[in-house]
């Protein structure tokens, strides 16, 4: 008997297990819903939950946005279908704090914008999980906008979109600890000699460049412990917005 076929001739659809973080839900029909999930093993996936919109649905409470879940799903013709799901963590402290919740929404929007479907990214899953853990458990003393910017940089770096931080994007000379600029058009740092030749370049401090370089090497938990001033926080926030818009 061929593999994947039952004795009555019905095809058995393969099933898959993974941990995942629910990003958001889309209504599919009167009873069914689609869930976009950042999974540990399969990257960003869209899966169908039958009957999830019914009042008596047992799946609905497990599939709330930003829950960490153990998920089993089966291959489907149009959408993979959830066969079982169990909550691992709900991050209640982060969800019940409006400022922190707004950061999660922004992070989810960035993930949905940049991450392709079914492209396995286990490091990205770990990054977002760590981001939620820190928002839920840690007392973050620095501005939340700075913490969000750090997440954006690490997200962009892990997806291979790291800006050039070591050599001038115009003349290719090594960037020295002097007055430097950032070019949104060239997506990298330009030196003092080249700044007038590059449209839209704006000043960037050496400390900001250092933090950007460290963001590719250090964890979020270590990055938020670095001493920064108001100028660096402002510049990093601006850069995060620019890099998101350019991809």
mmCIF file of C-alpha atoms in Angstrom:
data_model
loop_
_atom_site.group_PDB
_atom_site.id
_atom_site.type_symbol
_atom_site.label_atom_id
_atom_site.label_comp_id
_atom_site.label_asym_id
_atom_site.label_seq_id
_atom_site.Cartn_x
_atom_site.Cartn_y
_atom_site.Cartn_z
ATOM 1 C CA UNK A 1 0.000 0.000 0.000
ATOM 2 C CA UNK A 2 1.447 3.428 -0.945
ATOM 3 C CA UNK A 3 2.655 5.569 1.950
ATOM 4 C CA UNK A 4 0.174 8.195 3.075
ATOM 5 C CA UNK A 5 -2.913 6.248 1.985
ATOM 6 C CA UNK A 6 -5.474 4.663 4.302
ATOM 7 C CA UNK A 7 -7.061 1.254 3.561
ATOM 8 C CA UNK A 8 -10.240 2.968 2.300
ATOM 9 C CA UNK A 9 -8.196 4.912 -0.231
ATOM 10 C CA UNK A 10 -8.299 8.296 1.528
ATOM 11 C CA UNK A 11 -5.032 10.185 1.474
ATOM 12 C CA UNK A 12 -3.391 10.916 4.833
ATOM 13 C CA UNK A 13 -2.086 14.464 4.940
ATOM 14 C CA UNK A 14 1.331 14.876 6.613
ATOM 15 C CA UNK A 15 1.400 16.764 9.913
ATOM 16 C CA UNK A 16 4.058 19.044 11.349
ATOM 17 C CA UNK A 17 4.886 20.209 14.865
ATOM 18 C CA UNK A 18 6.535 23.446 15.897
ATOM 19 C CA UNK A 19 6.539 26.187 18.469
ATOM 20 C CA UNK A 20 5.194 29.484 17.199
ATOM 21 C CA UNK A 21 4.142 32.990 18.165
ATOM 22 C CA UNK A 22 0.723 34.105 16.925
ATOM 23 C CA UNK A 23 1.155 37.385 15.026
ATOM 24 C CA UNK A 24 -2.419 38.143 14.008
ATOM 25 C CA UNK A 25 -5.712 36.678 12.793
ATOM 26 C CA UNK A 26 -7.684 37.078 9.577
ATOM 27 C CA UNK A 27 -11.351 36.099 9.336
ATOM 28 C CA UNK A 28 -11.880 33.516 6.595
ATOM 29 C CA UNK A 29 -15.570 32.626 6.832
ATOM 30 C CA UNK A 30 -18.415 32.732 9.312
ATOM 31 C CA UNK A 31 -16.787 29.969 11.371
ATOM 32 C CA UNK A 32 -13.159 29.696 10.257
ATOM 33 C CA UNK A 33 -10.119 31.909 10.663
ATOM 34 C CA UNK A 34 -6.597 32.255 9.294
ATOM 35 C CA UNK A 35 -3.695 32.816 11.667
ATOM 36 C CA UNK A 36 -0.314 34.228 10.712
ATOM 37 C CA UNK A 37 2.280 32.630 12.974
ATOM 38 C CA UNK A 38 6.029 33.089 13.291
ATOM 39 C CA UNK A 39 7.124 29.485 13.780
ATOM 40 C CA UNK A 40 10.409 28.140 15.054
ATOM 41 C CA UNK A 41 10.828 25.482 12.364
ATOM 42 C CA UNK A 42 9.045 26.823 9.285
ATOM 43 C CA UNK A 43 9.314 30.617 9.471
ATOM 44 C CA UNK A 44 6.223 32.759 8.947
ATOM 45 C CA UNK A 45 3.232 30.587 8.109
ATOM 46 C CA UNK A 46 -0.474 31.122 7.512
ATOM 47 C CA UNK A 47 -2.657 28.336 8.902
ATOM 48 C CA UNK A 48 -6.391 27.727 8.982
ATOM 49 C CA UNK A 49 -8.359 27.015 12.164
ATOM 50 C CA UNK A 50 -11.745 25.395 11.563
ATOM 51 C CA UNK A 51 -14.599 26.610 13.735
ATOM 52 C CA UNK A 52 -12.409 29.079 15.618
ATOM 53 C CA UNK A 53 -15.026 31.844 15.331
ATOM 54 C CA UNK A 54 -17.716 29.757 16.998
ATOM 55 C CA UNK A 55 -18.538 30.741 20.594
ATOM 56 C CA UNK A 56 -17.791 27.220 21.862
ATOM 57 C CA UNK A 57 -14.453 26.935 20.043
ATOM 58 C CA UNK A 58 -11.675 25.468 22.174
ATOM 59 C CA UNK A 59 -8.985 26.793 19.853
ATOM 60 C CA UNK A 60 -9.822 30.495 20.112
ATOM 61 C CA UNK A 61 -8.336 31.156 23.562
ATOM 62 C CA UNK A 62 -5.074 29.448 22.591
ATOM 63 C CA UNK A 63 -4.693 31.453 19.391
ATOM 64 C CA UNK A 64 -4.824 34.967 20.811
ATOM 65 C CA UNK A 65 -2.363 37.373 19.228
ATOM 66 C CA UNK A 66 1.181 37.273 20.653
ATOM 67 C CA UNK A 67 0.699 33.931 22.448
ATOM 68 C CA UNK A 68 3.584 31.468 22.332
ATOM 69 C CA UNK A 69 2.096 28.083 21.402
ATOM 70 C CA UNK A 70 2.911 24.459 20.661
ATOM 71 C CA UNK A 71 1.329 23.925 17.259
ATOM 72 C CA UNK A 72 0.506 20.906 15.104
ATOM 73 C CA UNK A 73 -0.798 21.463 11.586
ATOM 74 C CA UNK A 74 -1.536 19.381 8.522
ATOM 75 C CA UNK A 75 -0.900 20.166 4.875
ATOM 76 C CA UNK A 76 -3.961 21.432 3.034
ATOM 77 C CA UNK A 77 -4.940 22.172 -0.523
ATOM 78 C CA UNK A 78 -5.267 25.930 -0.072
ATOM 79 C CA UNK A 79 -4.167 26.473 3.540
ATOM 80 C CA UNK A 80 -2.387 24.283 6.059
ATOM 81 C CA UNK A 81 -4.808 23.405 8.838
ATOM 82 C CA UNK A 82 -4.290 23.493 12.604
ATOM 83 C CA UNK A 83 -4.963 20.103 14.195
ATOM 84 C CA UNK A 84 -3.927 20.961 17.762
ATOM 85 C CA UNK A 85 -2.584 23.941 19.690
ATOM 86 C CA UNK A 86 -1.554 24.537 23.296
ATOM 87 C CA UNK A 87 -0.512 27.774 24.963
ATOM 88 C CA UNK A 88 3.030 27.942 26.346
ATOM 89 C CA UNK A 89 3.160 31.629 27.349
ATOM 90 C CA UNK A 90 0.753 34.560 27.078
ATOM 91 C CA UNK A 91 3.042 37.456 28.195
ATOM 92 C CA UNK A 92 0.327 39.069 30.372
ATOM 93 C CA UNK A 93 2.462 41.877 31.824
ATOM 94 C CA UNK A 94 3.501 43.055 28.381
ATOM 95 C CA UNK A 95 -0.040 42.816 26.958
ATOM 96 C CA UNK A 96 -1.591 44.678 29.889
ATOM 97 C CA UNK A 97 0.801 47.622 29.562
ATOM 98 C CA UNK A 98 -0.447 49.868 26.750
ATOM 99 C CA UNK A 99 2.965 51.320 25.939
ATOM 100 C CA UNK A 100 4.593 47.899 25.762
ATOM 101 C CA UNK A 101 1.657 46.480 23.829
ATOM 102 C CA UNK A 102 2.070 49.233 21.230
ATOM 103 C CA UNK A 103 5.690 48.126 20.771
ATOM 104 C CA UNK A 104 4.554 44.550 20.136
ATOM 105 C CA UNK A 105 2.096 45.729 17.476
ATOM 106 C CA UNK A 106 4.877 47.722 15.797
ATOM 107 C CA UNK A 107 7.275 44.752 15.938
ATOM 108 C CA UNK A 108 4.635 42.444 14.436
ATOM 109 C CA UNK A 109 4.021 44.925 11.628
ATOM 110 C CA UNK A 110 7.768 45.010 10.896
ATOM 111 C CA UNK A 111 7.983 41.207 10.891
ATOM 112 C CA UNK A 112 4.997 40.878 8.573
ATOM 113 C CA UNK A 113 6.456 43.495 6.245
ATOM 114 C CA UNK A 114 9.957 42.041 5.997
ATOM 115 C CA UNK A 115 9.666 38.293 6.524
ATOM 116 C CA UNK A 116 8.679 36.030 3.629
ATOM 117 C CA UNK A 117 6.262 33.117 4.038
ATOM 118 C CA UNK A 118 7.703 29.667 4.768
ATOM 119 C CA UNK A 119 11.328 30.802 4.937
ATOM 120 C CA UNK A 120 12.733 29.066 8.059
ATOM 121 C CA UNK A 121 14.242 31.668 10.402
ATOM 122 C CA UNK A 122 14.893 30.017 13.806
ATOM 123 C CA UNK A 123 17.095 32.932 14.918
ATOM 124 C CA UNK A 124 14.313 35.377 14.070
ATOM 125 C CA UNK A 125 11.857 33.328 16.137
ATOM 126 C CA UNK A 126 14.310 33.439 19.065
ATOM 127 C CA UNK A 127 14.737 37.205 18.627
ATOM 128 C CA UNK A 128 10.993 37.896 18.781
ATOM 129 C CA UNK A 129 10.537 35.490 21.687
ATOM 130 C CA UNK A 130 13.333 37.261 23.580
ATOM 131 C CA UNK A 131 11.760 40.630 22.741
ATOM 132 C CA UNK A 132 8.457 39.497 24.290
ATOM 133 C CA UNK A 133 10.190 37.966 27.310
ATOM 134 C CA UNK A 134 12.025 41.212 28.053
ATOM 135 C CA UNK A 135 8.848 43.283 27.709
ATOM 136 C CA UNK A 136 7.026 40.868 29.984
ATOM 137 C CA UNK A 137 9.656 40.303 32.682
ATOM 138 C CA UNK A 138 12.261 43.051 32.745
ATOM 139 C CA UNK A 139 12.142 46.582 34.063
ATOM 140 C CA UNK A 140 13.421 48.530 31.078
ATOM 141 C CA UNK A 141 14.847 51.819 32.324
ATOM 142 C CA UNK A 142 15.640 53.316 28.918
ATOM 143 C CA UNK A 143 12.950 54.741 26.607
ATOM 144 C CA UNK A 144 10.849 52.027 24.988
ATOM 145 C CA UNK A 145 11.432 53.685 21.606
ATOM 146 C CA UNK A 146 15.139 52.871 22.004
ATOM 147 C CA UNK A 147 14.353 49.235 22.858
ATOM 148 C CA UNK A 148 12.124 48.984 19.781
ATOM 149 C CA UNK A 149 14.828 50.490 17.564
ATOM 150 C CA UNK A 150 17.287 47.854 18.786
ATOM 151 C CA UNK A 151 14.794 45.123 17.882
ATOM 152 C CA UNK A 152 14.353 46.609 14.410
ATOM 153 C CA UNK A 153 18.109 46.673 13.818
ATOM 154 C CA UNK A 154 18.515 43.056 14.897
ATOM 155 C CA UNK A 155 15.541 42.034 12.744
ATOM 156 C CA UNK A 156 17.003 43.783 9.705
ATOM 157 C CA UNK A 157 20.461 42.338 10.315
ATOM 158 C CA UNK A 158 19.177 38.779 10.641
ATOM 159 C CA UNK A 159 17.345 39.133 7.332
ATOM 160 C CA UNK A 160 20.542 40.220 5.616
ATOM 161 C CA UNK A 161 19.748 43.925 5.232
ATOM 162 C CA UNK A 162 22.579 45.308 7.383
ATOM 163 C CA UNK A 163 23.636 48.850 6.397
ATOM 164 C CA UNK A 164 27.277 49.549 5.632
ATOM 165 C CA UNK A 165 28.908 50.808 8.825
ATOM 166 C CA UNK A 166 32.627 50.284 8.263
ATOM 167 C CA UNK A 167 33.374 51.856 4.868
ATOM 168 C CA UNK A 168 32.099 55.024 3.211
ATOM 169 C CA UNK A 169 29.311 54.091 0.815
ATOM 170 C CA UNK A 170 30.568 56.677 -1.681
ATOM 171 C CA UNK A 171 34.384 56.495 -1.739
ATOM 172 C CA UNK A 172 34.810 53.118 0.063
ATOM 173 C CA UNK A 173 37.401 54.529 2.490
ATOM 174 C CA UNK A 174 37.362 53.179 6.039
ATOM 175 C CA UNK A 175 35.055 55.089 8.388
ATOM 176 C CA UNK A 176 37.140 56.899 11.011
ATOM 177 C CA UNK A 177 35.969 58.209 14.431
ATOM 178 C CA UNK A 178 35.331 61.724 13.145
ATOM 179 C CA UNK A 179 32.309 63.575 11.787
ATOM 180 C CA UNK A 180 30.311 61.100 9.689
ATOM 181 C CA UNK A 181 26.932 60.991 7.985
ATOM 182 C CA UNK A 182 24.248 58.456 7.127
ATOM 183 C CA UNK A 183 22.765 58.202 3.650
ATOM 184 C CA UNK A 184 19.201 56.812 3.409
ATOM 185 C CA UNK A 185 19.667 56.496 -0.358
ATOM 186 C CA UNK A 186 22.898 54.464 -0.109
ATOM 187 C CA UNK A 187 21.785 52.689 3.105
ATOM 188 C CA UNK A 188 25.038 53.282 4.929
ATOM 189 C CA UNK A 189 27.555 55.685 6.429
ATOM 190 C CA UNK A 190 29.409 58.254 4.337
ATOM 191 C CA UNK A 191 32.500 60.159 5.403
ATOM 192 C CA UNK A 192 32.918 63.906 5.905
ATOM 193 C CA UNK A 193 34.636 64.319 2.526
ATOM 194 C CA UNK A 194 31.721 62.719 0.656
ATOM 195 C CA UNK A 195 28.696 64.067 2.506
ATOM 196 C CA UNK A 196 28.178 67.000 0.115
ATOM 197 C CA UNK A 197 28.145 64.602 -2.841
ATOM 198 C CA UNK A 198 25.405 62.413 -1.402
ATOM 199 C CA UNK A 199 21.844 63.736 -1.416
ATOM 200 C CA UNK A 200 19.984 63.588 1.887
ATOM 201 C CA UNK A 201 22.895 62.496 4.092
ATOM 202 C CA UNK A 202 22.577 63.632 7.713
ATOM 203 C CA UNK A 203 25.048 63.689 10.649
ATOM 204 C CA UNK A 204 25.395 60.575 12.779
ATOM 205 C CA UNK A 205 27.440 60.349 15.979
ATOM 206 C CA UNK A 206 30.287 57.916 16.483
ATOM 207 C CA UNK A 207 28.480 56.415 19.480
ATOM 208 C CA UNK A 208 25.448 55.675 17.301
ATOM 209 C CA UNK A 209 27.683 53.932 14.773
ATOM 210 C CA UNK A 210 29.179 51.850 17.583
ATOM 211 C CA UNK A 211 25.742 50.778 18.813
ATOM 212 C CA UNK A 212 24.682 49.875 15.276
ATOM 213 C CA UNK A 213 27.770 47.703 14.943
ATOM 214 C CA UNK A 214 27.167 46.046 18.322
ATOM 215 C CA UNK A 215 23.555 45.297 17.393
ATOM 216 C CA UNK A 216 24.753 42.577 15.024
ATOM 217 C CA UNK A 217 26.777 40.894 17.780
ATOM 218 C CA UNK A 218 25.002 41.338 21.126
ATOM 219 C CA UNK A 219 21.656 40.131 22.436
ATOM 220 C CA UNK A 220 18.801 42.553 23.128
ATOM 221 C CA UNK A 221 19.331 42.046 26.855
ATOM 222 C CA UNK A 222 22.968 43.173 26.599
ATOM 223 C CA UNK A 223 22.221 45.996 24.193
ATOM 224 C CA UNK A 224 19.709 47.706 26.494
ATOM 225 C CA UNK A 225 22.359 47.859 29.222
ATOM 226 C CA UNK A 226 24.676 50.011 27.094
ATOM 227 C CA UNK A 227 24.880 53.612 28.283
ATOM 228 C CA UNK A 228 23.396 55.976 25.682
ATOM 229 C CA UNK A 229 22.511 59.659 25.559
ATOM 230 C CA UNK A 230 19.515 61.497 24.168
ATOM 231 C CA UNK A 231 21.268 62.158 20.872
ATOM 232 C CA UNK A 232 21.978 58.462 20.259
ATOM 233 C CA UNK A 233 18.405 57.495 21.202
ATOM 234 C CA UNK A 234 17.015 60.073 18.774
ATOM 235 C CA UNK A 235 19.362 59.062 15.956
ATOM 236 C CA UNK A 236 18.704 55.338 16.424
ATOM 237 C CA UNK A 237 14.954 55.882 16.346
ATOM 238 C CA UNK A 238 15.230 57.863 13.132
ATOM 239 C CA UNK A 239 17.492 55.242 11.545
ATOM 240 C CA UNK A 240 15.126 52.409 12.476
ATOM 241 C CA UNK A 241 12.270 54.188 10.678
ATOM 242 C CA UNK A 242 14.433 54.857 7.623
ATOM 243 C CA UNK A 243 15.665 51.277 7.322
ATOM 244 C CA UNK A 244 12.155 49.870 7.680
ATOM 245 C CA UNK A 245 10.802 52.132 4.947
ATOM 246 C CA UNK A 246 13.635 51.179 2.592
ATOM 247 C CA UNK A 247 12.787 47.459 2.562
#
